[in-house]
mmCIF file of C-alpha atoms in Angstrom:
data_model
loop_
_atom_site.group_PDB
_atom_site.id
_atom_site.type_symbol
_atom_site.label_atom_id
_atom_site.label_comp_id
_atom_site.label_asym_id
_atom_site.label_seq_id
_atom_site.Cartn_x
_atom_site.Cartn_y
_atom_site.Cartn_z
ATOM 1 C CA UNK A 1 -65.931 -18.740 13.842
ATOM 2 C CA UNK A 2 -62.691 -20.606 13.580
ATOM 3 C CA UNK A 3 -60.180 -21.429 15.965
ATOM 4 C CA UNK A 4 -56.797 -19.582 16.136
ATOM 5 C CA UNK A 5 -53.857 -21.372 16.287
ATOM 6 C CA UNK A 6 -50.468 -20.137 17.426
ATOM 7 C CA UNK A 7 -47.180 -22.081 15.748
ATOM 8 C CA UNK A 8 -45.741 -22.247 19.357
ATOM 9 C CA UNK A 9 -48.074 -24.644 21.120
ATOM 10 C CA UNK A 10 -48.032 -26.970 18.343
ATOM 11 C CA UNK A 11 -43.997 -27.192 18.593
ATOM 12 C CA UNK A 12 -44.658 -28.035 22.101
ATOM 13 C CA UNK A 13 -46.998 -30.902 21.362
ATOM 14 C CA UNK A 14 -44.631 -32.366 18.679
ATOM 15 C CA UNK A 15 -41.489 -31.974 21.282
ATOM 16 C CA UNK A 16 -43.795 -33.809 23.760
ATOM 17 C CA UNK A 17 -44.519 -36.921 21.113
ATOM 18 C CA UNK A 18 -40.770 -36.838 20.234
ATOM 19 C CA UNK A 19 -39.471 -36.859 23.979
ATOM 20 C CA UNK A 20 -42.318 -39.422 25.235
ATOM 21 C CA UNK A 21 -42.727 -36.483 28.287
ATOM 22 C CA UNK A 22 -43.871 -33.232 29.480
ATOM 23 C CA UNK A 23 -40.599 -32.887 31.090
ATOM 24 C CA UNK A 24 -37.930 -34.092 28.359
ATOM 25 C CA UNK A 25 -39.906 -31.561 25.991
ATOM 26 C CA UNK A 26 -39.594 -29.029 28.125
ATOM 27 C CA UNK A 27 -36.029 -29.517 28.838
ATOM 28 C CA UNK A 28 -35.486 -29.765 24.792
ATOM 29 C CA UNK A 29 -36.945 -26.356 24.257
ATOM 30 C CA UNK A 30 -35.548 -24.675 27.343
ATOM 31 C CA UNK A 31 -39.235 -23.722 29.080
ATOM 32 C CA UNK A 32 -40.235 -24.030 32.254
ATOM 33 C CA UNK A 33 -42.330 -27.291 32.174
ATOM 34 C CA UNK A 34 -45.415 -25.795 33.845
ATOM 35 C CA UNK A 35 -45.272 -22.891 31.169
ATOM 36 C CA UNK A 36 -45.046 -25.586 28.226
ATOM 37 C CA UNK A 37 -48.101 -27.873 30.434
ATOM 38 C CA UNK A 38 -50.417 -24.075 29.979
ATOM 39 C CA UNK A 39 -49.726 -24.141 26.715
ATOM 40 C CA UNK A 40 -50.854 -26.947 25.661
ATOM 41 C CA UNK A 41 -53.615 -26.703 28.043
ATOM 42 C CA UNK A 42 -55.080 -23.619 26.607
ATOM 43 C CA UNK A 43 -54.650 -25.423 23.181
ATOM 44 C CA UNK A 44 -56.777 -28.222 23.917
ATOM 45 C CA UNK A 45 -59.219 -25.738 25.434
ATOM 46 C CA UNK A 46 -59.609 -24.211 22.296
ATOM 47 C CA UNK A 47 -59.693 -27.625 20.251
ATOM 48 C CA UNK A 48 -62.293 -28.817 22.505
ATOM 49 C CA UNK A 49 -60.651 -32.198 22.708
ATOM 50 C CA UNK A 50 -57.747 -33.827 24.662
ATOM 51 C CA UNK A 51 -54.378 -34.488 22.942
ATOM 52 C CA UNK A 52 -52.974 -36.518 25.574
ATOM 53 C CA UNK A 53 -53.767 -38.793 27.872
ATOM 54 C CA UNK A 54 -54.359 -37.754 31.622
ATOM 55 C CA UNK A 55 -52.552 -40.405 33.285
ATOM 56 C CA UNK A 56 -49.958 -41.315 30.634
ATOM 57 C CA UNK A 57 -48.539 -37.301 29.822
ATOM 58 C CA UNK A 58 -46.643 -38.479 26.805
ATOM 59 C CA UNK A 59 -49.110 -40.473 25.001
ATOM 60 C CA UNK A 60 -51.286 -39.213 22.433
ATOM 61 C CA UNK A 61 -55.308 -39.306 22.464
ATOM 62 C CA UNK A 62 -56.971 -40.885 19.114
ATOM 63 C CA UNK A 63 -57.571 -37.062 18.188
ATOM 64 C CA UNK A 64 -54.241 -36.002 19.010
ATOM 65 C CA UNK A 65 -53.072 -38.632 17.082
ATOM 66 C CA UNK A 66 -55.001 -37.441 14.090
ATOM 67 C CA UNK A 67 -53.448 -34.178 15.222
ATOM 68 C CA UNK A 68 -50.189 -34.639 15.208
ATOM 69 C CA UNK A 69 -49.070 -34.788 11.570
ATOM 70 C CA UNK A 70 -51.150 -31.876 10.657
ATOM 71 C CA UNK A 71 -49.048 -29.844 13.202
ATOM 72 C CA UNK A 72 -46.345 -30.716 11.807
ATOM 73 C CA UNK A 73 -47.450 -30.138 8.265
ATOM 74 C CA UNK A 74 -48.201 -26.476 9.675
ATOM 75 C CA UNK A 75 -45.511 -25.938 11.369
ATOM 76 C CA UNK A 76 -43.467 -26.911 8.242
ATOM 77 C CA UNK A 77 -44.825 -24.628 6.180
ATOM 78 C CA UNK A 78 -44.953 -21.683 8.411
ATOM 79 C CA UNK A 79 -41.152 -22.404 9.054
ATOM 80 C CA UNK A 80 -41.031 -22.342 5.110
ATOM 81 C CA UNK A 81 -42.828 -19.442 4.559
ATOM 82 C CA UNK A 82 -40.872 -17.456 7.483
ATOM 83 C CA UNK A 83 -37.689 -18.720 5.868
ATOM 84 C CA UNK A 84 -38.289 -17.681 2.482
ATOM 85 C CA UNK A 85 -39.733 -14.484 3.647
ATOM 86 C CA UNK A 86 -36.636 -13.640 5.492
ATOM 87 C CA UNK A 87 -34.597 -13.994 2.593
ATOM 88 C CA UNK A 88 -36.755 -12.244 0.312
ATOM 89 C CA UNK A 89 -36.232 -9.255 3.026
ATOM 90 C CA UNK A 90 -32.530 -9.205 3.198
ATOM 91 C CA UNK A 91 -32.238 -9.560 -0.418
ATOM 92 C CA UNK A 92 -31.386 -13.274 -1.039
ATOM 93 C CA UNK A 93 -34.103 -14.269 -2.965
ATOM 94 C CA UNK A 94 -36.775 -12.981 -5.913
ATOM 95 C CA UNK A 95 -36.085 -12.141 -9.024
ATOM 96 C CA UNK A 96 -35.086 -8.744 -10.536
ATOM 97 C CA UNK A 97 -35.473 -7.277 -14.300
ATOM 98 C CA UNK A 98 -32.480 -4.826 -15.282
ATOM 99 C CA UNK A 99 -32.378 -3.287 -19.065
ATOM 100 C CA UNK A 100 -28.858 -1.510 -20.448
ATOM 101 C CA UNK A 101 -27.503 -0.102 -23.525
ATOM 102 C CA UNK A 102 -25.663 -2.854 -25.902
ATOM 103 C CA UNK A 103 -22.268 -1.839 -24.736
ATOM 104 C CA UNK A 104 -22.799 -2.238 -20.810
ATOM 105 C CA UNK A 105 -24.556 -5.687 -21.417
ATOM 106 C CA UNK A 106 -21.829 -7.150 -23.463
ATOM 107 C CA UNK A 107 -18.582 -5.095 -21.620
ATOM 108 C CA UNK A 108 -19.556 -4.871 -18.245
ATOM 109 C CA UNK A 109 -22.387 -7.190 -17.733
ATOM 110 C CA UNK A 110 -21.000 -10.805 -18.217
ATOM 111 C CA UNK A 111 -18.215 -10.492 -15.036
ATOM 112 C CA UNK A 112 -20.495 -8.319 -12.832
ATOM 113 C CA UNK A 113 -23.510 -10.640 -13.172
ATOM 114 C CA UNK A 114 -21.004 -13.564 -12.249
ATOM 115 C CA UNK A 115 -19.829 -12.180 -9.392
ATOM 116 C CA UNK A 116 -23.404 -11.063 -8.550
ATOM 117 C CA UNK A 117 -24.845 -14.450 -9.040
ATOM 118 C CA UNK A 118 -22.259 -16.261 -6.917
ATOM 119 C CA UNK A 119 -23.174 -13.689 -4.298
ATOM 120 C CA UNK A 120 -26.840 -13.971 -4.534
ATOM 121 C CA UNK A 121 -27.408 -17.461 -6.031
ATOM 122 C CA UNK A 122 -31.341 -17.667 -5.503
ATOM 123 C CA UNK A 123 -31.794 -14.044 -7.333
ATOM 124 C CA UNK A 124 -33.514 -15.063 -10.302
ATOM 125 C CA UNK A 125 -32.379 -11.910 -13.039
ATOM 126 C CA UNK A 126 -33.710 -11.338 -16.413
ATOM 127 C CA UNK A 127 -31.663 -9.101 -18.570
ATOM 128 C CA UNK A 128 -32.722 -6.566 -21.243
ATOM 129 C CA UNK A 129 -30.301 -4.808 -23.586
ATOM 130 C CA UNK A 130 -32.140 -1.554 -25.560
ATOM 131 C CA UNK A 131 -30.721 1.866 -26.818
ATOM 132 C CA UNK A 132 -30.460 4.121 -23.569
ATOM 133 C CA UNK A 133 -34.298 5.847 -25.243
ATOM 134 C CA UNK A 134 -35.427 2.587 -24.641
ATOM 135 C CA UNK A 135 -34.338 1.811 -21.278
ATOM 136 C CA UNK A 136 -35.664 4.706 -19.711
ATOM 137 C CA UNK A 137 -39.190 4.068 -21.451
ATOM 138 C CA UNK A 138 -39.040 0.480 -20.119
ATOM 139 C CA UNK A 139 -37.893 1.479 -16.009
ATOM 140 C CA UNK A 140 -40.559 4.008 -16.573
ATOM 141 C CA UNK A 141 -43.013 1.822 -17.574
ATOM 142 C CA UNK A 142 -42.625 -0.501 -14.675
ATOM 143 C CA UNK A 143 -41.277 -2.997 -16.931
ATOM 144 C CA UNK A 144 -37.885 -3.280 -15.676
ATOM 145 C CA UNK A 145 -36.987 -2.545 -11.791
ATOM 146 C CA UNK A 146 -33.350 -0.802 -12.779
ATOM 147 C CA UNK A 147 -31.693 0.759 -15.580
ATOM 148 C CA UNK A 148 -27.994 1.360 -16.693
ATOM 149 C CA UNK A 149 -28.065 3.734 -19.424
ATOM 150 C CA UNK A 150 -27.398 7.922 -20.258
ATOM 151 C CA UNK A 151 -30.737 10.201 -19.969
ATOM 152 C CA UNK A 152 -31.000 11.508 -22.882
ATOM 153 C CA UNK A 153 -33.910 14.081 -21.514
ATOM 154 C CA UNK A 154 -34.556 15.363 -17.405
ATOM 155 C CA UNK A 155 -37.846 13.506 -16.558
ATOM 156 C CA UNK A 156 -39.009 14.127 -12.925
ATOM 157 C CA UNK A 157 -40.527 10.291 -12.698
ATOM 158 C CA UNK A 158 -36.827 8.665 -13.279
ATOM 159 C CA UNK A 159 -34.306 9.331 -10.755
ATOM 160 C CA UNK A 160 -30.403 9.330 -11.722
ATOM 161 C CA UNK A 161 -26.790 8.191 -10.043
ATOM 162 C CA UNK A 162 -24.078 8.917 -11.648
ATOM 163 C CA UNK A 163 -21.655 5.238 -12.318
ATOM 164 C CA UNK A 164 -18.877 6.676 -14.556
ATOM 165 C CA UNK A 165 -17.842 8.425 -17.963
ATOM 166 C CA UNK A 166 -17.525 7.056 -21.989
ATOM 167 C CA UNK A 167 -15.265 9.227 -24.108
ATOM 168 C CA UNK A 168 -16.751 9.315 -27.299
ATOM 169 C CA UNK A 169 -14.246 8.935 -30.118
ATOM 170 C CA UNK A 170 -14.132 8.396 -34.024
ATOM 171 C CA UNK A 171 -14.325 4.977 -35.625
ATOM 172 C CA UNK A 172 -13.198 4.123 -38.607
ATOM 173 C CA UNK A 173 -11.058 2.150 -41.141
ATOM 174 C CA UNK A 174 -8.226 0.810 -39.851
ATOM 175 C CA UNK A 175 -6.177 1.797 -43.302
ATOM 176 C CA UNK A 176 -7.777 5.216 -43.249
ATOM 177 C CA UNK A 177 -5.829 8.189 -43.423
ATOM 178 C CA UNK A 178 -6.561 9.369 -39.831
ATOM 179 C CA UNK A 179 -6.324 5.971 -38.060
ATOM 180 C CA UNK A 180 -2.911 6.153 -36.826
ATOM 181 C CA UNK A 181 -3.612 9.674 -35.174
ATOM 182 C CA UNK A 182 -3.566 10.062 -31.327
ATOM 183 C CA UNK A 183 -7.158 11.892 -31.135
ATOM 184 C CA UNK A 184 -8.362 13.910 -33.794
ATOM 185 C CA UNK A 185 -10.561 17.594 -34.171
ATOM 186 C CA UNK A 186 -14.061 17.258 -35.323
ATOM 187 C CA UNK A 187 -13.635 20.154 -38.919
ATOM 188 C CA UNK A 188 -10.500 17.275 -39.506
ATOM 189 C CA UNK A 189 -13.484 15.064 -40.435
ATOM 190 C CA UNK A 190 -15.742 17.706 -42.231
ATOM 191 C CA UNK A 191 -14.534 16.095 -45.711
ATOM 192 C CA UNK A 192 -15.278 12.399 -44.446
ATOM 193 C CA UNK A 193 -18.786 10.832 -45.039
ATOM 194 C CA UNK A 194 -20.125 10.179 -41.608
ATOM 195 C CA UNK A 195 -22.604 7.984 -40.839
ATOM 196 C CA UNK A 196 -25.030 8.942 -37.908
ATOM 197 C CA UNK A 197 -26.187 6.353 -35.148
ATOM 198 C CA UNK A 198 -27.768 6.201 -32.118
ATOM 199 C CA UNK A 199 -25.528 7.728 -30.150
ATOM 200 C CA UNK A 200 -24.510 10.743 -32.621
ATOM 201 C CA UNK A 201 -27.032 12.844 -30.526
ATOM 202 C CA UNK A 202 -24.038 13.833 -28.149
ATOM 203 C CA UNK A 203 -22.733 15.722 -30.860
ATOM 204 C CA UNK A 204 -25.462 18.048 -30.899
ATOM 205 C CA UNK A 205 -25.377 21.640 -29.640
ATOM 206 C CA UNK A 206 -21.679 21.000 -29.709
ATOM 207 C CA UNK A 207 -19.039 22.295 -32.025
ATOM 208 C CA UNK A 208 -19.275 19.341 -33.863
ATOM 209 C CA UNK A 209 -22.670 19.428 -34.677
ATOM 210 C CA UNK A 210 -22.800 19.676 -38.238
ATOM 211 C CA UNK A 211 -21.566 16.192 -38.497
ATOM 212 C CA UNK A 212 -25.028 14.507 -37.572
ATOM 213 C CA UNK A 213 -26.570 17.239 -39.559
ATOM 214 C CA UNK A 214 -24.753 16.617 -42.903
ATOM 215 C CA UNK A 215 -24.764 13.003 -42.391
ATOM 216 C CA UNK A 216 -24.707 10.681 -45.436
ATOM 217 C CA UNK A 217 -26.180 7.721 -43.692
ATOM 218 C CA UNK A 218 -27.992 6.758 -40.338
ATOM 219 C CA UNK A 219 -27.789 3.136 -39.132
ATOM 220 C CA UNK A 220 -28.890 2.470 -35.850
ATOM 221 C CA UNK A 221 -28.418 -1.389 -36.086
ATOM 222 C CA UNK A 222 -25.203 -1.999 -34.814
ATOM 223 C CA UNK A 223 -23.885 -5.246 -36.985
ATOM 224 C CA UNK A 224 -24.901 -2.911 -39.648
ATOM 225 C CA UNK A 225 -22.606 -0.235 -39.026
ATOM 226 C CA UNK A 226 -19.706 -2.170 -38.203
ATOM 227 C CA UNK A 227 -20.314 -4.152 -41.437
ATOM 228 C CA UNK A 228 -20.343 -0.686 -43.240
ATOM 229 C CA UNK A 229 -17.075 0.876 -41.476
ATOM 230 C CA UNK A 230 -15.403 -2.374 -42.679
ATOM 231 C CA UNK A 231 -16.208 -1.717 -45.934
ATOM 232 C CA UNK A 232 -14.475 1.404 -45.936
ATOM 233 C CA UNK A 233 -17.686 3.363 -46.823
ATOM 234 C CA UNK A 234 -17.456 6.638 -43.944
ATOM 235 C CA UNK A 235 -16.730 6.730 -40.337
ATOM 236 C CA UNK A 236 -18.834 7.289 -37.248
ATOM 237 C CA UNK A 237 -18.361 8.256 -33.482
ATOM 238 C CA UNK A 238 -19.251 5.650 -30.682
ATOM 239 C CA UNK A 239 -18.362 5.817 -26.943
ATOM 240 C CA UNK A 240 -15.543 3.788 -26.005
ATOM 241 C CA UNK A 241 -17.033 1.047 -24.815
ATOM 242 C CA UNK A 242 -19.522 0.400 -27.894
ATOM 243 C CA UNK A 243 -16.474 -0.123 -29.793
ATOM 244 C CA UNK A 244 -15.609 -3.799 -30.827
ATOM 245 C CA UNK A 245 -12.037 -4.375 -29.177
ATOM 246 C CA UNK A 246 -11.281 -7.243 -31.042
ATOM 247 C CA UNK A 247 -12.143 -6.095 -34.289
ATOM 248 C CA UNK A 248 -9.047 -6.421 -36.211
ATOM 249 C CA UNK A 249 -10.495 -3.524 -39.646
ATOM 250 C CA UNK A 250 -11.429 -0.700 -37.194
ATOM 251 C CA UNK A 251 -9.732 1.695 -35.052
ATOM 252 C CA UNK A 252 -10.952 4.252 -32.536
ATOM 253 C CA UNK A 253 -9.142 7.340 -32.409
ATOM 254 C CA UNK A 254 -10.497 9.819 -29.291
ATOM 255 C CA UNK A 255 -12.529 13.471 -30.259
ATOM 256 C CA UNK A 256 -10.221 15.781 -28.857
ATOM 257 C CA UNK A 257 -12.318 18.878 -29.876
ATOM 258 C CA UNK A 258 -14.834 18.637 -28.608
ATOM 259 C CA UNK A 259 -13.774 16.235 -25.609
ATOM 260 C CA UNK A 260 -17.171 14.348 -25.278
ATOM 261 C CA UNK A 261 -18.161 11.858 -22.801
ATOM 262 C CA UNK A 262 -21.499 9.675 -22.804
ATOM 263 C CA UNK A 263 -22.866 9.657 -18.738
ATOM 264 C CA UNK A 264 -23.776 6.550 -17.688
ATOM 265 C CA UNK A 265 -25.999 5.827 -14.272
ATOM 266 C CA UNK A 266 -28.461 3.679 -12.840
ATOM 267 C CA UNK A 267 -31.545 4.778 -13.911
ATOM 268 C CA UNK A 268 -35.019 3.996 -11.404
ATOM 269 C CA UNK A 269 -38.142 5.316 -10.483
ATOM 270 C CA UNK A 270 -37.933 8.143 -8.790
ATOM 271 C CA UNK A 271 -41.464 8.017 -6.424
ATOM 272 C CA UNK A 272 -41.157 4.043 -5.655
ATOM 273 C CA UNK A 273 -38.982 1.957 -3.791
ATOM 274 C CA UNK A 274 -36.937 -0.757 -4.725
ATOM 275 C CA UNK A 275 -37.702 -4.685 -4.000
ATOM 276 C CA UNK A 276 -35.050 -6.185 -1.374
ATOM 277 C CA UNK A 277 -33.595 -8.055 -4.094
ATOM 278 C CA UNK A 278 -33.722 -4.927 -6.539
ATOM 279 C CA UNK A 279 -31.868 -3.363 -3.441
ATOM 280 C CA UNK A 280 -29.017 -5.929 -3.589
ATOM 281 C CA UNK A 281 -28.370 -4.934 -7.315
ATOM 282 C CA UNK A 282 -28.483 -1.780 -7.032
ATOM 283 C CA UNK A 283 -26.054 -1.845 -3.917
ATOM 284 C CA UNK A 284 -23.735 -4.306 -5.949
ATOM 285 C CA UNK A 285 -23.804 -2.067 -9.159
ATOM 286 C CA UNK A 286 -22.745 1.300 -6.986
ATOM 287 C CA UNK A 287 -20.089 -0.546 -5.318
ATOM 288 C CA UNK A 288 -18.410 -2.423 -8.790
ATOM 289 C CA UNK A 289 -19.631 0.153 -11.458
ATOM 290 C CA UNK A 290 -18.875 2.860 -9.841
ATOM 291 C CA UNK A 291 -16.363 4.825 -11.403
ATOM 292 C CA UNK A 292 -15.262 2.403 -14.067
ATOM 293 C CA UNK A 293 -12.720 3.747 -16.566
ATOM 294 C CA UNK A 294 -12.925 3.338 -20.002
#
């Protein structure tokens, strides 16, 4: 059977070494010195061997000489392994995996994760951007730890909290006929072609449903349907924040009727907690996401 060693007893004997006495040790690590003489007692007990010399207290044995850099080397990596364990607890290190729709990776993502790397510099974080389908398949898959997307569909393994609203307006040519207007009705655009996308599933079982159904065109790639409203050939309905800002062809003009919004939330598993450092995200997210207006 092997012998146990405690980290403790081994600081003592490499405070001894390092302060040539019993005493000076003892005074460096603020023990009594007969408590720190025990110690090391019971520690050569269980080695079976000396590590210092009986009439010279402070000077090693051969064995504890072979000893003593092996303590150390313990005691180094315990310290190491405490350390890093520590700050994997609070949150301060590991690495987390966080999907989002297109918009909230390329809008919201760049600053936050900035400000969220400067505050966590040794969280390692790998970012997916997916349709908000997508998302929720991957955090329920255990692929990612966190999600930032809409639920398109209650599911009783994903749990939901609310970050903040997207108004969902109408994109379309900047020259066209109903750019200019402050929002606009959806039967104003029954006589426009509209082409579906990813999103166009708010629409339905809303008044404006018969857009998506009498679509001309469905493009979920999003290059491709920019490339197509800049052509002129139909218009489309995004949320807010999927629209290109700088684009200088398109415009969005808001739905009035019906006023829709697209939810978006943090999206996790609803029967498992979170990894410390999946914590900290989440934590960071609620308190800068929270309630963003777009």
């Amino acid at each position: 059977m092997g012998i146990e060693l405690k980290i403790q007893p081994l600081r003592y004997v490499l405070a001894v070494w390092e302060e040539g006495s019993f005493h000076g040790a003892a005074r460096q690590l603020h023990r009594s010195q007969p408590a720190l003489s025990m110690a090391i007692r019971d520690l050569e007990e269980r080695l079976g061997q000396p590590l210092f010399e009986k009439n010279l207290k402070g000077q090693l044995t051969p064995f504890g000489e072979y000893c003593l850099p092996r303590f150390r080397e313990l005691v180094k990596q315990h310290d190491r392994l405490a350390n890093e364990l520590q700050h994997v607890a609070e949150g301060q290190q590991g690495r987390v995996t966080l999907a989002t729709v297109p918009s909230v990776a390329s809008r919201l993502m760049p600053e936050f994760l900035a400000a969220f790397i400067a505050e966590y510099p040794n969280i390692n974080i790998n970012l997916h951007d997916e349709n908000a389908e997508f998302v929720c398949r991957m955090v329920a898959s255990g692929e990612v730890d966190l999600g930032i997307s809409s639920v398109w569909a209650r599911d009783e393994h994903l749990s939901y909290t609310h970050l903040f609203e997207d108004n969902i307006g109408v994109v379309l040519h900047r020259n066209h006929r109903l750019a200019n207007r402050d929002s606009l009705q959806w039967h104003e655009l029954n006589a426009e072609r509209f082409i579906a996308n990813g999103t166009s599933r708010l629409l339905q079982n809303t008044a404006a449903a018969s857009l998506v159904d009498n679509n001309d065109f469905y493009i979920s790639n999003m290059i491709s349907l920019l490339a197509m409203l800049e052509a002129g050939s139909g218009i489309t309905t995004l949320p807010r924040l999927a629209f290109p800002v700088d684009n200088q062809k398109l415009s969005f003009v808001p739905l009035s009727d019906p006023k829709l919004v697209r939810q978006i939330g943090i999206i996790k598993l609803a029967n498992r907690s979170l990894s410390p450092s999946a914590q900290a995200l989440e934590e960071v997210i609620l308190k800068r996401l929270k309630d963003v207006t777009t």
